[in-house]
Each structure stands twice: as C-alpha cells, then as structure tokens.
Amino acid sequence: MNGLFITIEGPDGAGKTSVLNELYPRLQLLAKRPIVKTREPGGVKISEKIRKIILDPANGEMDERTEALLYAAARRQHLVEVILPALEQGKIVICDRFVDSSLAYQGAGRRIGIPEIEKINNFAIEGTKPDFTLYLDVDSDTGLQRIARSRHGKADRLETESLEFHQRVRHAYLKLAEEDPVRIHKVDGRMSLQEVVEASFTAITETYPEYF
Ligand code: TYD
C-alpha cells in the first residue's frame, strides 16, 4: 500500500463540505498522482443504503449500538470497495469522515465509550489508519447555528441531537487531536471559508511534498 490516505473530520456545522468543495479542486491540480474524493457513511451502493437508514429522522427508535454497528458496516464496505483498491494503486484518497467520527459521535456523543467503538471498528477496518487527518474545529453553539441556517428544518437524525450531545462530540475530537498531534491537524473552523481552505491546503501540501 503506497497511496496516501487523508481524512477530514469535524462536528456538525464545522464547514467540512464547503471546505472540501474548494480544497479538493486545488489539491487535484497539484497532485502528482491520481486523487480520489469519497465520503462516509457511504460512497458505494450498500453503504449509501445503510446511511439512509441511519440518518432517517423517522428511525427514532434506533438503538445506539445498532447505530454504531451500522456505521462500522457501512465503513467496511466502503473501505473494501473504494479506499483499499485506490491506496493499493498508489492513489491519494481524501475521505470525508472515517473512524474518528464514530469515536466522537458514538463513543462520546452516544456515551458508548471510545474503547467499545474502537473494538468494533478494528473488526471493520483491520488496521487501516489515515496517514493525515484534517480536523475542522468549531464550538457547538456556532456549529448548531450554522446547521439551523443551512438545513431549513430538514436536519438529519444526528444533527437534531441536543447541544450537550454536540458538545461531547466536539470534546472527544479535541481530545483525539491532542493525543495524536502528528496525524491530526487542527484548523479553526470559525475563520472565513477562504482562510480555512488556505490553512488546510498548506498543511496537506507542506506535509506531503512528494504527493503534491
Ligand atoms: P455527514 O453526511 O458527513 O454530515 P456532515 O455533512 O454534517 O458532515 O454525516 C452525517 C452524520 O453522521 C453526521 O451528523 C455525523 C454522523 N456520523 C456518525 O455519527 N458516526 C460516524 O461514524 C460517521 C461517519 C458519521
């Protein structure tokens, strides 16, 4: 496996989607190898179906461990169908969310505990780890305000969780970033979109000059 595996993470409302929309074309222009953009939970047929079940606000009765297992199952299928083949071909893979999302959302947000979530995800990913993770940090008040503005009442099942849930998610991300500062690069998501894109672009291209 000689590709480069980059993930992008953050609480809801951190601006991942807008940042990726600007960041990806710039990375694409500079990439010295083929580059692939994909997202979790989904990216492939089976995982997209699982994603719909998880995020449907009508599925309010879903048990939290069921939710964690479904995310891990969607992740597994996406890994096998998209990520691993691309990395084996030496490509650069940029993935919107990966295991850190489950650690933060299910481990801390749902209070299942990080070790339990690590266990089921180890089964799903068999040791595949991102080389580099861009973490867009935003406080939960700002994040939730942005969601309220952009979703027009159509927030998904996780976005409609309480402020306390989102605060637990953010604190877990901050702790993960603190524990693994080599892999996880934190960017302040409250800056302007252009500033966030610039900081993210610089972090990635300066860390991997052999790929960009
Ligand atoms: P996503 O579509 O990436 O939403 P956003 O554009 O807001 O980042 O993810 C949908 C939701 O799924 C989001 O609220 C985070 C949640 N999620 C988990 O709870 N656990 C996971 O393992 C993943 C991948 C996502």
mmCIF file of C-alpha atoms and ligand atoms in Angstrom:
data_model
loop_
_atom_site.group_PDB
_atom_site.id
_atom_site.type_symbol
_atom_site.label_atom_id
_atom_site.label_comp_id
_atom_site.label_asym_id
_atom_site.label_seq_id
_atom_site.Cartn_x
_atom_site.Cartn_y
_atom_site.Cartn_z
ATOM 1 C CA MET A 1 0.000 0.000 0.000
ATOM 2 C CA ASN A 2 1.809 3.131 -1.121
ATOM 3 C CA GLY A 3 -1.053 5.591 -1.593
ATOM 4 C CA LEU A 4 -1.841 8.455 0.752
ATOM 5 C CA PHE A 5 -4.925 8.294 2.949
ATOM 6 C CA ILE A 6 -6.264 11.670 4.117
ATOM 7 C CA THR A 7 -9.449 12.131 6.135
ATOM 8 C CA ILE A 8 -11.404 15.247 7.044
ATOM 9 C CA GLU A 9 -13.322 15.399 10.302
ATOM 10 C CA GLY A 10 -15.327 17.794 12.407
ATOM 11 C CA PRO A 11 -18.513 18.336 14.374
ATOM 12 C CA ASP A 12 -21.731 19.180 12.529
ATOM 13 C CA GLY A 13 -21.591 22.720 11.177
ATOM 14 C CA ALA A 14 -17.788 22.860 11.057
ATOM 15 C CA GLY A 15 -17.972 23.513 7.311
ATOM 16 C CA LYS A 16 -16.371 20.295 6.009
ATOM 17 C CA THR A 17 -18.483 20.172 2.885
ATOM 18 C CA SER A 18 -17.859 23.796 1.838
ATOM 19 C CA VAL A 19 -14.158 23.472 2.613
ATOM 20 C CA LEU A 20 -13.800 20.245 0.637
ATOM 21 C CA ASN A 21 -15.617 21.762 -2.353
ATOM 22 C CA GLU A 22 -12.890 24.422 -2.576
ATOM 23 C CA LEU A 23 -9.947 22.440 -1.269
ATOM 24 C CA TYR A 24 -10.321 19.363 -3.446
ATOM 25 C CA PRO A 25 -10.002 21.062 -6.877
ATOM 26 C CA ARG A 26 -6.860 22.832 -5.657
ATOM 27 C CA LEU A 27 -5.310 19.594 -4.437
ATOM 28 C CA GLN A 28 -6.351 17.909 -7.673
ATOM 29 C CA LEU A 29 -4.440 20.498 -9.729
ATOM 30 C CA LEU A 30 -1.273 19.926 -7.746
ATOM 31 C CA ALA A 31 -1.446 16.170 -7.165
ATOM 32 C CA LYS A 32 1.450 14.153 -8.566
ATOM 33 C CA ARG A 33 -0.722 11.020 -8.508
ATOM 34 C CA PRO A 34 -4.362 10.195 -9.234
ATOM 35 C CA ILE A 35 -6.565 11.521 -6.453
ATOM 36 C CA VAL A 36 -9.977 10.276 -5.299
ATOM 37 C CA LYS A 37 -12.594 12.034 -3.164
ATOM 38 C CA THR A 38 -15.117 9.975 -1.251
ATOM 39 C CA ARG A 39 -17.319 10.245 1.822
ATOM 40 C CA GLU A 40 -18.631 8.375 4.823
ATOM 41 C CA PRO A 41 -21.058 6.953 5.601
ATOM 42 C CA GLY A 42 -21.493 5.974 2.005
ATOM 43 C CA GLY A 43 -19.655 6.294 -1.249
ATOM 44 C CA VAL A 44 -20.852 2.889 -2.500
ATOM 45 C CA LYS A 45 -24.311 1.395 -3.072
ATOM 46 C CA ILE A 46 -24.579 -0.752 0.066
ATOM 47 C CA SER A 47 -23.105 1.927 2.326
ATOM 48 C CA GLU A 48 -25.374 4.637 0.901
ATOM 49 C CA LYS A 49 -28.375 2.438 1.744
ATOM 50 C CA ILE A 50 -27.096 1.958 5.282
ATOM 51 C CA ARG A 51 -26.521 5.724 5.533
ATOM 52 C CA LYS A 52 -30.161 6.405 4.646
ATOM 53 C CA ILE A 53 -31.352 4.063 7.406
ATOM 54 C CA ILE A 54 -29.051 5.668 9.986
ATOM 55 C CA LEU A 55 -29.849 9.286 9.168
ATOM 56 C CA ASP A 56 -33.606 8.984 8.613
ATOM 57 C CA PRO A 57 -35.314 11.104 11.328
ATOM 58 C CA ALA A 58 -38.169 8.551 11.188
ATOM 59 C CA ASN A 59 -35.874 5.917 12.755
ATOM 60 C CA GLY A 60 -36.022 7.441 16.229
ATOM 61 C CA GLU A 61 -36.214 4.018 17.900
ATOM 62 C CA MET A 62 -32.739 3.017 16.679
ATOM 63 C CA ASP A 63 -30.618 1.603 19.499
ATOM 64 C CA GLU A 64 -27.263 3.356 19.871
ATOM 65 C CA ARG A 65 -25.234 0.155 19.475
ATOM 66 C CA THR A 66 -27.213 -0.672 16.339
ATOM 67 C CA GLU A 67 -26.241 2.773 15.068
ATOM 68 C CA ALA A 68 -22.566 2.159 15.871
ATOM 69 C CA LEU A 69 -22.631 -1.246 14.137
ATOM 70 C CA LEU A 70 -24.326 0.202 11.056
ATOM 71 C CA TYR A 71 -21.673 2.919 10.750
ATOM 72 C CA ALA A 72 -18.977 0.270 11.092
ATOM 73 C CA ALA A 73 -20.683 -1.934 8.485
ATOM 74 C CA ALA A 74 -21.023 0.967 6.025
ATOM 75 C CA ARG A 75 -17.365 1.821 6.666
ATOM 76 C CA ARG A 76 -16.213 -1.737 5.986
ATOM 77 C CA GLN A 77 -17.957 -1.966 2.622
ATOM 78 C CA HIS A 78 -16.698 1.453 1.549
ATOM 79 C CA LEU A 79 -13.154 0.588 2.636
ATOM 80 C CA VAL A 80 -13.098 -2.666 0.672
ATOM 81 C CA GLU A 81 -14.765 -1.295 -2.458
ATOM 82 C CA VAL A 82 -13.167 2.151 -2.699
ATOM 83 C CA ILE A 83 -10.394 3.057 -0.263
ATOM 84 C CA LEU A 84 -8.177 -0.028 -0.240
ATOM 85 C CA PRO A 85 -8.143 -0.584 -4.025
ATOM 86 C CA ALA A 86 -7.247 3.097 -4.564
ATOM 87 C CA LEU A 87 -4.444 3.003 -1.973
ATOM 88 C CA GLU A 88 -3.112 -0.232 -3.470
ATOM 89 C CA GLN A 89 -2.916 1.542 -6.827
ATOM 90 C CA GLY A 90 -0.868 4.288 -5.182
ATOM 91 C CA LYS A 91 -3.609 6.916 -5.341
ATOM 92 C CA ILE A 92 -4.286 9.775 -2.938
ATOM 93 C CA VAL A 93 -7.620 9.249 -1.155
ATOM 94 C CA ILE A 94 -9.469 12.114 0.523
ATOM 95 C CA CYS A 95 -12.290 10.773 2.662
ATOM 96 C CA ASP A 96 -14.981 12.924 4.281
ATOM 97 C CA ARG A 97 -15.201 11.273 7.769
ATOM 98 C CA PHE A 98 -13.762 7.928 8.950
ATOM 99 C CA VAL A 99 -13.329 6.089 12.288
ATOM 100 C CA ASP A 100 -12.725 9.289 14.288
ATOM 101 C CA SER A 101 -16.365 10.230 13.549
ATOM 102 C CA SER A 102 -17.563 7.048 15.227
ATOM 103 C CA LEU A 103 -15.237 7.566 18.199
ATOM 104 C CA ALA A 104 -16.568 11.104 18.662
ATOM 105 C CA TYR A 105 -20.265 10.618 17.814
ATOM 106 C CA GLN A 106 -20.999 7.086 19.038
ATOM 107 C CA GLY A 107 -18.198 6.790 21.608
ATOM 108 C CA ALA A 108 -18.654 10.200 23.250
ATOM 109 C CA GLY A 109 -21.889 11.654 21.821
ATOM 110 C CA ARG A 110 -23.909 8.474 22.480
ATOM 111 C CA ARG A 111 -21.761 7.649 25.529
ATOM 112 C CA ILE A 112 -20.979 4.084 24.404
ATOM 113 C CA GLY A 113 -17.308 4.700 25.255
ATOM 114 C CA ILE A 114 -14.279 5.082 22.995
ATOM 115 C CA PRO A 115 -12.796 1.587 23.704
ATOM 116 C CA GLU A 116 -16.037 -0.182 22.697
ATOM 117 C CA ILE A 117 -16.233 1.766 19.456
ATOM 118 C CA GLU A 118 -12.565 1.106 18.754
ATOM 119 C CA LYS A 119 -13.217 -2.610 19.180
ATOM 120 C CA ILE A 120 -15.994 -2.897 16.614
ATOM 121 C CA ASN A 121 -14.160 -0.616 14.212
ATOM 122 C CA ASN A 122 -10.959 -2.628 14.469
ATOM 123 C CA PHE A 123 -13.014 -5.572 13.276
ATOM 124 C CA ALA A 124 -14.300 -3.466 10.371
ATOM 125 C CA ILE A 125 -11.089 -1.804 9.217
ATOM 126 C CA GLU A 126 -8.415 -4.373 10.124
ATOM 127 C CA GLY A 127 -5.748 -1.810 10.908
ATOM 128 C CA THR A 128 -6.225 0.727 8.117
ATOM 129 C CA LYS A 129 -5.423 4.166 9.554
ATOM 130 C CA PRO A 130 -5.423 7.572 7.886
ATOM 131 C CA ASP A 131 -1.950 8.999 7.265
ATOM 132 C CA PHE A 132 -3.263 12.509 7.860
ATOM 133 C CA THR A 133 -6.482 13.884 9.335
ATOM 134 C CA LEU A 134 -7.679 17.420 8.919
ATOM 135 C CA TYR A 135 -9.855 18.316 11.883
ATOM 136 C CA LEU A 136 -12.077 21.390 11.453
ATOM 137 C CA ASP A 137 -12.868 22.614 14.920
ATOM 138 C CA VAL A 138 -15.945 24.636 15.775
ATOM 139 C CA ASP A 139 -17.724 25.238 19.074
ATOM 140 C CA SER A 140 -21.121 23.569 19.327
ATOM 141 C CA ASP A 141 -23.143 26.808 19.521
ATOM 142 C CA THR A 142 -21.665 28.087 16.269
ATOM 143 C CA GLY A 143 -21.995 24.657 14.629
ATOM 144 C CA LEU A 144 -25.639 24.276 15.537
ATOM 145 C CA GLN A 145 -26.454 27.836 14.455
ATOM 146 C CA ARG A 146 -24.916 27.131 11.054
ATOM 147 C CA ILE A 147 -26.961 23.938 10.700
ATOM 148 C CA ALA A 148 -30.162 25.746 11.662
ATOM 149 C CA ARG A 149 -29.444 28.351 8.967
ATOM 150 C CA SER A 150 -28.482 25.936 6.206
ATOM 151 C CA ARG A 151 -30.865 22.970 6.651
ATOM 152 C CA HIS A 152 -34.155 24.919 6.858
ATOM 153 C CA GLY A 153 -35.689 22.486 9.342
ATOM 154 C CA LYS A 154 -34.527 19.416 7.408
ATOM 155 C CA ALA A 155 -31.704 18.372 9.739
ATOM 156 C CA ASP A 156 -30.885 14.639 9.884
ATOM 157 C CA ARG A 157 -31.248 12.353 12.917
ATOM 158 C CA LEU A 158 -27.811 13.216 14.347
ATOM 159 C CA GLU A 159 -27.944 16.927 13.638
ATOM 160 C CA THR A 160 -31.156 17.220 15.644
ATOM 161 C CA GLU A 161 -29.447 15.895 18.805
ATOM 162 C CA SER A 162 -29.089 18.157 21.861
ATOM 163 C CA LEU A 163 -26.453 20.810 22.447
ATOM 164 C CA GLU A 164 -24.897 18.543 25.128
ATOM 165 C CA PHE A 165 -24.565 15.721 22.590
ATOM 166 C CA HIS A 166 -22.729 18.028 20.178
ATOM 167 C CA GLN A 167 -20.517 19.331 22.977
ATOM 168 C CA ARG A 168 -19.479 15.769 23.888
ATOM 169 C CA VAL A 169 -18.681 15.128 20.209
ATOM 170 C CA ARG A 170 -16.502 18.216 19.992
ATOM 171 C CA HIS A 171 -14.637 17.496 23.218
ATOM 172 C CA ALA A 172 -13.894 13.973 22.043
ATOM 173 C CA TYR A 173 -12.460 15.346 18.784
ATOM 174 C CA LEU A 174 -10.300 17.826 20.702
ATOM 175 C CA LYS A 175 -9.012 15.018 22.920
ATOM 176 C CA LEU A 176 -8.235 12.794 19.926
ATOM 177 C CA ALA A 177 -6.363 15.695 18.304
ATOM 178 C CA GLU A 178 -4.415 16.330 21.490
ATOM 179 C CA GLU A 179 -3.478 12.653 21.820
ATOM 180 C CA ASP A 180 -2.320 12.256 18.221
ATOM 181 C CA PRO A 181 -0.946 15.636 17.082
ATOM 182 C CA VAL A 182 1.209 14.035 14.396
ATOM 183 C CA ARG A 183 -1.720 12.550 12.486
ATOM 184 C CA ILE A 184 -4.480 15.004 13.390
ATOM 185 C CA HIS A 185 -4.046 18.587 12.208
ATOM 186 C CA LYS A 186 -6.490 21.014 13.827
ATOM 187 C CA VAL A 187 -7.801 24.013 11.865
ATOM 188 C CA ASP A 188 -10.020 26.690 13.413
ATOM 189 C CA GLY A 189 -13.355 26.318 11.601
ATOM 190 C CA ARG A 190 -14.570 29.753 12.740
ATOM 191 C CA MET A 191 -12.209 31.542 10.356
ATOM 192 C CA SER A 192 -13.538 32.637 6.964
ATOM 193 C CA LEU A 193 -14.010 29.884 4.402
ATOM 194 C CA GLN A 194 -11.029 31.171 2.402
ATOM 195 C CA GLU A 195 -8.786 31.168 5.471
ATOM 196 C CA VAL A 196 -9.816 27.625 6.418
ATOM 197 C CA VAL A 197 -9.216 26.402 2.864
ATOM 198 C CA GLU A 198 -5.819 28.121 2.779
ATOM 199 C CA ALA A 199 -4.720 26.693 6.144
ATOM 200 C CA SER A 200 -5.890 23.202 5.146
ATOM 201 C CA PHE A 201 -4.203 23.365 1.735
ATOM 202 C CA THR A 202 -0.902 24.493 3.256
ATOM 203 C CA ALA A 203 -0.998 21.822 5.974
ATOM 204 C CA ILE A 204 -1.512 19.000 3.487
ATOM 205 C CA THR A 205 0.850 20.136 0.746
ATOM 206 C CA GLU A 206 3.665 21.016 3.152
ATOM 207 C CA THR A 207 3.377 17.696 4.977
ATOM 208 C CA TYR A 208 3.414 15.675 1.740
ATOM 209 C CA PRO A 209 5.616 17.435 -0.839
ATOM 210 C CA GLU A 210 6.216 14.078 -2.530
ATOM 211 C CA TYR A 211 2.486 13.815 -3.351
ATOM 212 C CA PHE A 212 1.676 17.483 -4.160
HETATM 213 P P1 TYD B 1 -22.190 13.685 7.003
HETATM 214 O O1 TYD B 1 -23.054 13.384 5.865
HETATM 215 O O2 TYD B 1 -20.734 13.633 6.801
HETATM 216 O O3 TYD B 1 -22.687 15.052 7.592
HETATM 217 P P2 TYD B 1 -21.949 16.410 7.538
HETATM 218 O O4 TYD B 1 -22.071 16.911 6.142
HETATM 219 O O5 TYD B 1 -22.694 17.200 8.544
HETATM 220 O O6 TYD B 1 -20.546 16.113 7.950
HETATM 221 O O7 TYD B 1 -22.513 12.722 8.212
HETATM 222 C C1 TYD B 1 -23.811 12.595 8.631
HETATM 223 C C2 TYD B 1 -23.885 12.431 10.114
HETATM 224 O O8 TYD B 1 -23.352 11.179 10.517
HETATM 225 C C3 TYD B 1 -23.124 13.478 10.894
HETATM 226 O O9 TYD B 1 -24.012 14.049 11.822
HETATM 227 C C4 TYD B 1 -22.069 12.694 11.623
HETATM 228 C C5 TYD B 1 -22.623 11.324 11.701
HETATM 229 N N1 TYD B 1 -21.640 10.219 11.800
HETATM 230 C C6 TYD B 1 -21.575 9.481 12.974
HETATM 231 O O10 TYD B 1 -22.305 9.739 13.937
HETATM 232 N N2 TYD B 1 -20.695 8.434 13.047
HETATM 233 C C7 TYD B 1 -19.896 8.080 12.012
HETATM 234 O O11 TYD B 1 -19.112 7.123 12.116
HETATM 235 C C8 TYD B 1 -19.974 8.871 10.795
HETATM 236 C C9 TYD B 1 -19.123 8.513 9.628
HETATM 237 C C10 TYD B 1 -20.865 9.922 10.739
#
